[in-house]
Short mmCIF file of C-alpha atoms and ligand atoms in Angstrom, two decimals:
data_model
loop_
_atom_site.label_atom_id
_atom_site.label_comp_id
_atom_site.label_asym_id
_atom_site.label_seq_id
_atom_site.Cartn_x
_atom_site.Cartn_y
_atom_site.Cartn_z
CA MET A 6 -91.10 264.94 112.87
CA GLY A 7 -93.06 262.32 111.37
CA ARG A 8 -96.15 262.47 113.16
CA ALA A 9 -98.00 262.51 110.41
CA ARG A 10 -101.38 261.11 111.74
CA THR A 11 -105.34 261.04 110.03
CA ARG A 12 -107.84 261.96 111.50
CA GLN A 13 -110.86 259.15 112.68
CA PRO A 14 -114.33 260.89 112.96
CA GLY A 15 -116.03 257.07 114.02
CA ARG A 16 -114.01 257.53 116.18
CA TYR A 17 -113.90 261.03 117.14
CA LEU A 18 -117.47 260.74 117.73
CA LEU A 19 -117.80 257.56 120.17
CA ARG A 20 -115.83 259.10 122.06
CA ILE A 21 -118.43 262.56 122.60
CA PHE A 22 -121.46 259.75 123.17
CA THR A 23 -119.08 257.35 125.71
CA CYS A 24 -118.81 261.62 126.78
CA ILE A 25 -121.91 262.12 126.61
CA GLY A 26 -123.27 259.17 128.11
CA LEU A 27 -120.44 259.60 131.26
CA LEU A 28 -122.00 262.56 131.93
CA LEU A 29 -124.73 261.67 132.44
CA ILE A 30 -124.33 258.87 135.50
CA VAL A 31 -121.40 261.04 136.55
CA GLY A 32 -124.66 264.52 136.41
CA THR A 33 -126.54 262.44 138.56
CA LEU A 34 -124.14 261.41 141.18
CA ARG A 35 -123.25 264.95 141.70
CA GLN A 36 -124.88 267.49 144.20
CA GLY A 37 -127.23 270.81 143.66
CA THR A 38 -128.10 272.51 140.38
CA VAL A 39 -125.38 271.84 138.32
CA LEU A 40 -126.17 273.15 134.31
CA GLU A 41 -125.45 270.34 132.25
CA LEU A 42 -123.56 271.63 128.68
CA PRO A 43 -120.85 273.00 130.20
CA ASN A 44 -120.95 270.01 132.10
CA GLN A 45 -121.03 268.07 128.87
CA VAL A 46 -117.81 270.46 127.74
CA ARG A 47 -116.07 270.28 130.52
CA ASP A 48 -115.91 266.23 130.27
CA LEU A 49 -115.19 266.55 126.68
CA ILE A 50 -111.69 268.90 128.05
CA ALA A 51 -111.01 266.65 130.16
CA GLN A 52 -111.05 263.42 127.97
CA ALA A 53 -108.46 265.84 124.67
CA GLY A 54 -106.01 265.48 127.56
CA SER A 55 -105.85 262.12 128.13
CA PRO A 56 -104.37 259.65 126.64
CA GLY A 57 -104.99 257.65 122.89
CA SER A 58 -107.50 260.75 122.23
CA GLY A 59 -104.15 261.46 119.59
CA GLY A 60 -100.82 262.15 119.07
CA ASP A 61 -99.11 262.20 122.92
CA ALA A 62 -97.80 259.34 122.87
CA THR A 63 -95.95 259.71 126.42
CA GLY A 64 -99.19 261.79 127.65
CA GLY A 65 -99.03 260.11 130.89
CA SER A 66 -102.24 258.79 132.75
CA HIS A 67 -103.46 262.86 133.16
CA SER A 68 -106.74 264.31 132.51
CA ILE A 69 -106.71 267.97 131.77
CA SER A 70 -109.18 270.24 133.01
CA ASP A 71 -109.98 273.45 132.65
CA ALA A 72 -107.40 275.44 135.36
CA GLN A 73 -108.58 278.66 134.25
CA GLN A 74 -107.08 282.28 136.43
CA CYS A 75 -108.02 285.18 137.09
CA PRO A 76 -108.51 288.45 139.06
CA VAL A 77 -111.61 288.88 140.82
CA ARG A 78 -113.78 291.16 139.85
CA VAL A 79 -114.36 293.55 141.56
CA PRO A 80 -117.67 295.67 141.05
CA GLY A 81 -117.29 299.25 139.30
CA TYR A 82 -113.38 298.31 139.33
CA ALA A 83 -111.71 297.59 136.76
CA VAL A 84 -108.84 295.17 136.51
CA GLY A 85 -105.61 296.58 137.17
CA SER A 86 -102.92 294.41 135.55
CA ILE A 87 -102.67 292.27 132.26
CA ALA A 88 -99.55 290.57 130.40
CA LEU A 89 -99.78 288.99 126.59
CA ILE A 90 -97.96 286.27 125.70
CA HIS A 91 -98.10 287.33 121.50
CA ILE A 92 -97.53 283.90 119.59
CA PRO A 93 -96.29 285.80 115.67
CA LYS A 94 -99.28 286.24 113.68
CA THR A 95 -102.36 285.53 115.85
CA ALA A 96 -103.55 289.05 115.94
CA GLY A 97 -101.22 289.98 119.31
CA THR A 98 -99.99 292.91 117.69
CA TYR A 99 -103.62 294.82 117.08
CA LEU A 100 -104.26 293.33 120.79
CA HIS A 101 -101.31 294.86 122.08
CA THR A 102 -103.02 298.51 120.37
CA ALA A 103 -106.51 297.94 121.08
CA LEU A 104 -104.70 297.05 124.92
CA ARG A 105 -102.61 299.75 125.22
CA SER A 106 -105.70 302.65 123.97
CA LEU A 107 -107.78 300.63 126.52
CA MET A 108 -106.16 300.44 129.92
CA PRO A 109 -105.25 304.21 131.86
CA GLN A 110 -103.20 306.65 129.46
CA THR A 111 -101.27 307.98 132.49
CA GLY A 112 -100.30 307.19 136.13
CA VAL A 113 -99.33 303.29 137.95
CA GLY A 114 -102.04 301.83 135.48
CA ARG A 115 -100.84 302.59 131.79
CA TRP A 116 -99.86 299.69 130.08
CA CYS A 117 -96.16 299.59 129.05
CA THR A 118 -94.05 301.84 126.32
CA TRP A 119 -91.61 299.98 124.92
CA GLY A 120 -87.99 302.39 122.82
CA ASN A 121 -84.00 302.93 123.43
CA GLY A 122 -84.07 305.40 125.98
CA PRO A 123 -84.48 305.16 130.00
CA GLU A 124 -87.53 307.00 129.07
CA PHE A 125 -89.43 304.52 128.36
CA ASP A 126 -90.62 301.43 130.50
CA MET A 127 -88.87 298.10 128.77
CA PRO A 128 -86.86 298.21 125.73
CA PRO A 129 -88.66 296.59 121.85
CA VAL A 130 -87.44 293.39 121.58
CA PHE A 131 -89.08 291.36 120.06
CA SER A 132 -87.50 288.27 119.34
CA THR A 133 -87.72 284.97 121.32
CA CYS A 134 -84.94 284.31 123.34
CA ALA A 135 -85.10 280.58 122.30
CA VAL A 136 -82.62 278.06 124.59
CA GLY A 137 -79.31 278.91 126.77
CA ASN A 138 -78.46 281.96 128.28
CA PRO A 139 -79.94 285.71 127.51
CA GLY A 140 -78.05 287.96 125.48
CA PRO A 141 -77.52 291.76 126.48
CA ASP A 142 -80.91 292.56 124.66
CA HIS A 143 -82.93 289.52 126.48
CA GLN A 144 -81.90 290.17 129.74
CA GLN A 145 -83.13 293.98 129.26
CA LEU A 146 -84.98 292.73 128.51
CA PHE A 147 -86.17 290.83 131.92
CA GLU A 148 -85.12 293.67 133.71
CA ALA A 149 -86.84 296.55 133.12
CA THR A 150 -90.21 294.63 132.89
CA LYS A 151 -88.93 293.03 136.63
CA ARG A 152 -88.39 296.82 137.11
CA SER A 153 -90.61 298.69 136.05
CA PHE A 154 -94.74 295.93 135.82
CA LEU A 155 -96.98 296.83 139.04
CA THR A 156 -94.86 299.66 139.48
CA ASN A 157 -94.03 302.21 136.53
CA CYS A 158 -96.71 300.22 134.07
CA SER A 159 -99.42 297.43 134.73
CA GLY A 160 -99.67 295.47 131.23
CA PHE A 161 -97.52 294.51 128.20
CA THR A 162 -97.11 292.31 125.79
CA SER A 163 -94.58 289.27 126.08
CA HIS A 164 -92.87 287.32 122.37
CA GLN A 165 -91.39 285.30 125.33
CA ASP A 166 -92.63 281.06 125.80
CA VAL A 167 -95.25 280.58 129.01
CA ALA A 168 -92.26 279.98 131.63
CA TYR A 169 -91.67 283.85 130.80
CA PHE A 170 -94.01 285.38 133.57
CA ASP A 171 -93.65 283.25 136.40
CA ALA A 172 -89.19 284.38 135.36
CA VAL A 173 -90.64 287.72 135.78
CA GLY A 174 -93.43 287.43 138.20
CA VAL A 175 -96.41 287.76 137.22
CA ASP A 176 -99.23 286.19 139.42
CA TYR A 177 -102.70 284.84 137.60
CA SER A 178 -104.65 286.05 140.33
CA ARG A 179 -103.56 289.20 140.12
CA THR A 180 -103.00 290.50 136.37
CA LEU A 181 -105.14 289.39 133.52
CA THR A 182 -103.24 286.75 131.67
CA ILE A 183 -104.72 286.67 127.65
CA THR A 184 -103.29 284.39 125.31
CA ALA A 185 -103.88 284.22 121.35
CA LEU A 186 -104.60 281.33 118.63
CA ARG A 187 -105.31 280.94 115.23
CA HIS A 188 -105.74 277.89 112.95
CA PRO A 189 -102.25 276.74 112.18
CA VAL A 190 -102.32 276.47 109.05
CA GLU A 191 -104.19 280.09 108.58
CA ARG A 192 -100.32 281.07 111.26
CA VAL A 193 -97.86 279.84 109.12
CA ILE A 194 -99.75 280.89 106.47
CA SER A 195 -99.63 284.56 107.29
CA ALA A 196 -95.99 284.17 108.66
CA TYR A 197 -94.77 283.32 105.15
CA TYR A 198 -95.89 285.71 103.48
CA TYR A 199 -95.08 287.82 105.94
CA SER A 200 -91.61 286.48 106.74
CA LEU A 201 -91.48 287.46 102.64
CA ARG A 202 -92.74 291.45 103.04
CA VAL A 203 -90.00 291.80 105.90
CA ASP A 204 -87.36 289.61 103.67
CA ALA A 205 -86.55 287.89 106.87
CA PRO A 206 -82.66 286.49 105.72
CA PHE A 207 -84.05 282.39 106.40
CA LEU A 208 -86.27 282.04 104.26
CA ALA A 209 -83.30 282.97 101.48
CA GLY A 210 -84.09 279.60 99.98
CA TYR A 211 -87.61 279.45 100.50
CA LYS A 212 -89.06 281.97 98.23
CA PRO A 213 -92.34 281.12 95.56
CA ALA A 214 -90.79 282.06 92.08
CA ASN A 215 -94.48 284.18 91.78
CA GLU A 216 -98.03 284.30 93.26
CA THR A 217 -99.26 280.91 91.94
CA ASP A 218 -96.03 278.70 92.78
CA PHE A 219 -95.66 277.26 96.82
CA SER A 220 -92.60 275.63 96.58
CA GLY A 221 -90.27 276.94 99.16
CA LEU A 222 -93.47 277.42 101.66
CA VAL A 223 -93.78 273.67 101.25
CA ARG A 224 -89.96 273.15 101.17
CA PHE A 225 -90.14 275.68 104.45
CA VAL A 226 -92.22 273.44 106.82
CA ASP A 227 -91.28 269.55 105.04
CA ASP A 228 -87.84 271.46 106.80
CA ASN A 229 -88.49 273.23 109.78
CA PRO A 230 -84.62 276.36 109.43
CA ILE A 231 -85.53 278.10 112.42
CA ASP A 232 -87.82 275.32 114.99
CA SER A 233 -90.79 277.59 113.83
CA ASN A 234 -93.54 273.94 112.96
CA ASN A 235 -96.03 273.88 115.82
CA LEU A 236 -95.08 277.19 117.56
CA MET A 237 -97.72 277.89 119.04
CA THR A 238 -97.43 273.92 121.01
CA GLN A 239 -93.26 275.80 122.15
CA VAL A 240 -94.82 278.26 123.21
CA MET A 241 -97.04 277.67 125.70
CA ALA A 242 -95.32 274.80 126.57
CA GLY A 243 -91.97 276.71 128.06
CA ALA A 244 -89.90 274.67 125.30
CA ARG A 245 -88.92 278.14 124.00
CA HIS A 246 -86.74 280.04 126.90
CA CYS A 247 -83.48 280.56 127.64
CA ASN A 248 -82.30 280.76 131.48
CA TRP A 249 -84.09 282.53 133.19
CA PRO A 250 -84.24 281.76 136.86
CA GLY A 251 -86.11 279.99 137.77
CA THR A 252 -87.64 278.26 134.78
CA PRO A 253 -87.48 274.99 134.41
CA PRO A 254 -85.20 273.68 131.49
CA LEU A 255 -86.28 272.46 128.44
CA PRO A 256 -89.27 270.04 128.89
CA PRO A 257 -88.89 266.74 126.73
CA GLU A 258 -90.79 266.82 123.19
CA ASP A 259 -92.85 264.72 124.37
CA GLN A 260 -94.02 266.38 127.13
CA HIS A 261 -94.65 269.55 124.50
CA LEU A 262 -98.57 269.28 124.03
CA ALA A 263 -100.50 267.74 127.51
CA LEU A 264 -98.72 271.10 128.66
CA ALA A 265 -98.76 273.84 126.30
CA LYS A 266 -102.84 272.11 127.07
CA GLN A 267 -102.03 272.42 131.06
CA ASN A 268 -100.56 276.06 130.37
CA LEU A 269 -103.48 277.03 128.09
CA ALA A 270 -105.79 276.09 130.29
CA ARG A 271 -105.28 278.32 133.13
CA ILE A 272 -104.90 281.86 130.58
CA CYS A 273 -107.72 283.14 131.82
CA VAL A 274 -108.69 285.00 128.68
CA ILE A 275 -108.11 283.27 125.48
CA VAL A 276 -108.45 284.78 121.86
CA LEU A 277 -109.27 282.92 119.29
CA SER A 278 -107.80 285.61 115.61
CA GLU A 279 -110.60 283.84 113.83
CA PHE A 280 -113.43 285.02 116.62
CA MET A 281 -112.31 288.54 117.57
CA ASP A 282 -115.76 290.23 118.62
CA GLU A 283 -116.32 286.88 120.78
CA SER A 284 -113.00 287.16 122.19
CA LEU A 285 -112.95 290.57 122.63
CA VAL A 286 -116.04 290.72 124.85
CA ARG A 287 -115.05 287.81 126.67
CA LEU A 288 -111.40 289.92 127.83
CA ALA A 289 -114.04 293.46 127.89
CA LYS A 290 -116.18 290.74 131.13
CA ALA A 291 -113.46 289.12 132.30
CA ALA A 292 -111.87 293.43 132.64
CA ASN A 293 -114.48 294.38 133.44
CA TRP A 294 -114.40 297.69 131.13
CA GLY A 295 -117.41 297.43 129.35
CA SER A 296 -118.18 295.50 125.63
CA ARG A 297 -119.45 298.68 124.17
CA ARG A 298 -116.24 300.60 125.14
CA VAL A 299 -114.09 297.25 124.01
CA LEU A 300 -116.07 296.22 120.60
CA ARG A 301 -115.75 300.38 119.65
CA LEU A 302 -113.35 300.89 120.23
CA ALA A 303 -111.99 297.96 118.30
CA ALA A 304 -115.08 299.48 115.77
CA GLU A 305 -111.94 302.03 115.52
CA LEU A 306 -108.87 300.06 115.22
CA GLU A 307 -110.38 299.03 111.76
CA ALA A 308 -111.97 301.62 110.09
CA HIS A 309 -108.35 303.39 110.31
CA TYR A 310 -105.86 300.23 109.61
CA THR A 311 -108.44 299.98 106.28
CA THR A 312 -108.34 303.85 105.58
CA ALA A 313 -104.65 303.95 106.13
CA MET A 314 -102.91 300.36 104.53
CA ASN A 315 -106.15 298.50 102.96
CA GLN A 316 -106.57 295.60 105.80
CA THR A 317 -108.06 295.13 108.61
CA LEU A 318 -106.15 293.35 111.05
CA VAL A 319 -103.09 295.76 112.88
CA ASN A 320 -99.65 294.61 110.86
CA SER A 321 -101.88 291.52 108.70
CA THR A 322 -100.46 290.31 105.29
CA PRO A 323 -101.70 290.86 101.99
CA LYS A 324 -101.61 286.51 100.74
CA PRO A 325 -102.54 284.59 98.06
CA LYS A 326 -104.62 282.08 98.21
CA ILE A 327 -103.55 278.37 99.07
CA PRO A 328 -104.87 275.30 98.23
CA LEU A 329 -104.61 271.77 99.59
CA GLU A 330 -102.03 270.24 99.49
CA VAL A 331 -99.84 272.58 100.38
CA ARG A 332 -101.91 273.21 103.71
CA GLN A 333 -102.15 269.25 103.85
CA ALA A 334 -97.96 270.07 103.68
CA ILE A 335 -98.40 272.84 106.53
CA GLU A 336 -101.04 270.53 108.18
CA ARG A 337 -98.59 267.10 108.53
CA ASN A 338 -96.00 269.43 110.06
CA ASN A 339 -97.64 271.33 112.73
CA GLN A 340 -99.99 268.40 114.17
CA LEU A 341 -99.65 269.30 117.38
CA ASP A 342 -99.88 272.47 117.28
CA MET A 343 -103.88 270.57 115.24
CA GLN A 344 -104.22 269.02 118.51
CA LEU A 345 -103.33 272.20 120.74
CA TYR A 346 -105.77 274.36 118.24
CA GLU A 347 -108.54 272.00 118.85
CA PHE A 348 -108.14 272.47 122.94
CA GLY A 349 -108.47 276.58 122.31
CA LEU A 350 -112.15 275.07 120.42
CA GLN A 351 -112.77 273.43 123.04
CA LEU A 352 -111.67 275.73 125.37
CA PHE A 353 -112.99 278.99 124.15
CA MET A 354 -116.63 278.13 123.63
CA HIS A 355 -117.13 276.06 127.20
CA ARG A 356 -115.92 279.81 128.75
CA SER A 357 -118.38 281.18 126.97
CA LEU A 358 -121.07 278.81 127.11
CA LEU A 359 -120.57 279.27 131.06
CA SER A 360 -120.77 282.77 130.95
CA TYR A 361 -124.03 282.34 128.82
CA THR A 362 -125.98 280.13 131.02
C1 NAG B 430 -90.12 304.86 137.50
O1 NAG B 430 -90.77 305.24 138.82
C2 NAG B 430 -89.32 305.42 139.43
C3 NAG B 430 -89.71 305.88 139.93
O2 NAG B 430 -91.57 306.61 140.86
C4 NAG B 430 -88.88 306.68 138.58
O3 NAG B 430 -87.78 307.11 139.11
C5 NAG B 430 -88.21 306.18 136.94
O4 NAG B 430 -88.17 308.22 136.24
C6 NAG B 430 -89.34 305.60 136.32
N1 NAG B 430 -89.23 305.20 134.93
C7 NAG B 430 -90.22 305.90 133.90
C8 NAG B 430 -89.50 304.39 132.91
O5 NAG B 430 -90.88 305.96 133.38
C1 NAG B 431 -94.55 279.34 88.24
O1 NAG B 431 -93.29 279.05 88.17
C2 NAG B 431 -92.96 277.88 88.54
C3 NAG B 431 -92.48 277.19 89.70
O2 NAG B 431 -90.94 278.49 89.16
C4 NAG B 431 -94.10 277.37 86.97
O3 NAG B 431 -93.17 276.28 86.45
C5 NAG B 431 -94.55 278.42 86.58
O4 NAG B 431 -94.63 278.14 85.37
C6 NAG B 431 -94.83 279.68 86.84
N1 NAG B 431 -96.15 280.30 86.90
C7 NAG B 431 -96.05 281.05 86.15
C8 NAG B 431 -97.57 281.99 85.45
O5 NAG B 431 -95.26 281.86 86.11
C1 NAG B 432 -104.77 301.14 98.89
O1 NAG B 432 -106.52 300.68 98.63
C2 NAG B 432 -106.73 301.41 97.41
C3 NAG B 432 -107.63 301.33 95.61
O2 NAG B 432 -107.08 299.85 94.91
C4 NAG B 432 -104.79 301.96 96.14
O3 NAG B 432 -105.36 302.45 94.68
C5 NAG B 432 -103.50 302.09 97.34
O4 NAG B 432 -103.23 302.02 96.28
C6 NAG B 432 -103.91 300.52 99.11
N1 NAG B 432 -103.00 301.62 99.86
C7 NAG B 432 -102.29 300.93 100.02
C8 NAG B 432 -100.98 300.93 100.78
O5 NAG B 432 -101.80 299.82 99.94
#
């Protein structure tokens, strides 16, 4: 991907000031009492999706705002169903484990179980379906999810892209949708060392010679052998699914970023793995769970993994410290994800500000 673009801090600042200026004008035209700070952020978000704000040359003239869709909260009732898009190495396994404990332990309200055999709700399929017609595993997963979700169980984690939610019939106004993002450089580093640990075959030509040799990692992002650069954007754009019934064809690459932003803005709870406690509190609020209960459970989970595995997050991998030039190579090859993450951060802050005022 030849999208090496350097950031221009001056231009960015100018954008912020233009925004605030516009806001003051727009703010005075609006009726009723409008809270100023969230509005400023909303405009920044709209700007992030408009042309000329980076990367996407064919983005068109749309502007994107926060289109968050959450189930209506009924006082005294917790949300009934949850669906999580698990982009690899964004703390999705941790969230999955936490959610399983937070949902009712029995009955239709429970988290869906994974395993081989008729006593489980879904087969354990942890790969993305990618493109083309689904193989037998993925077809089984699809059918089991359609059959079980909301009938036998009410929460699931999916490694599929966002289009899968539509294929299995997730209704955003009824089911709480979640996805987690992570700084793209950290996510790629984590994915690389995780893949090394599990001896993934695709790393055959990309292994380090020793603890301070990062040439394999740099070649891995430069060659992009399994098309894993900009993975968060691909997943959120709906650009990595096979032919599920009713899903649109895969979008062209020049639309990925704009689509990913649009789809991300719909998701009810955006988790940033760097800000897990804040994310969990937002989740607690959207789900109508007590935040103290959610945080207590998180503390227990973390204590358990610290004792058992010397790591705080479930399924995390120890890794060396990675120097600047290696990080730059990762960033250079993940420009779309860098921009999606920036947008995700803005949404995250926007939603926090709305709820604290
Ligand atoms: C799902 O529910 C149906 C109807 O109650 C039941 O026959 C079936 O065994 C359940 N499946 C699982 C995996 O629990
Ligand atoms: C690590 O591997 C690199 C590349 O093979 C080599 O240049 C370097 O000397 C090695 N460092 C150590 C400490 O062995
Ligand atoms: C955790 O750390 C302790 C002390 O450094 C070590 O003895 C133990 O083997 C580690 N456990 C794991 C699972 O790595």
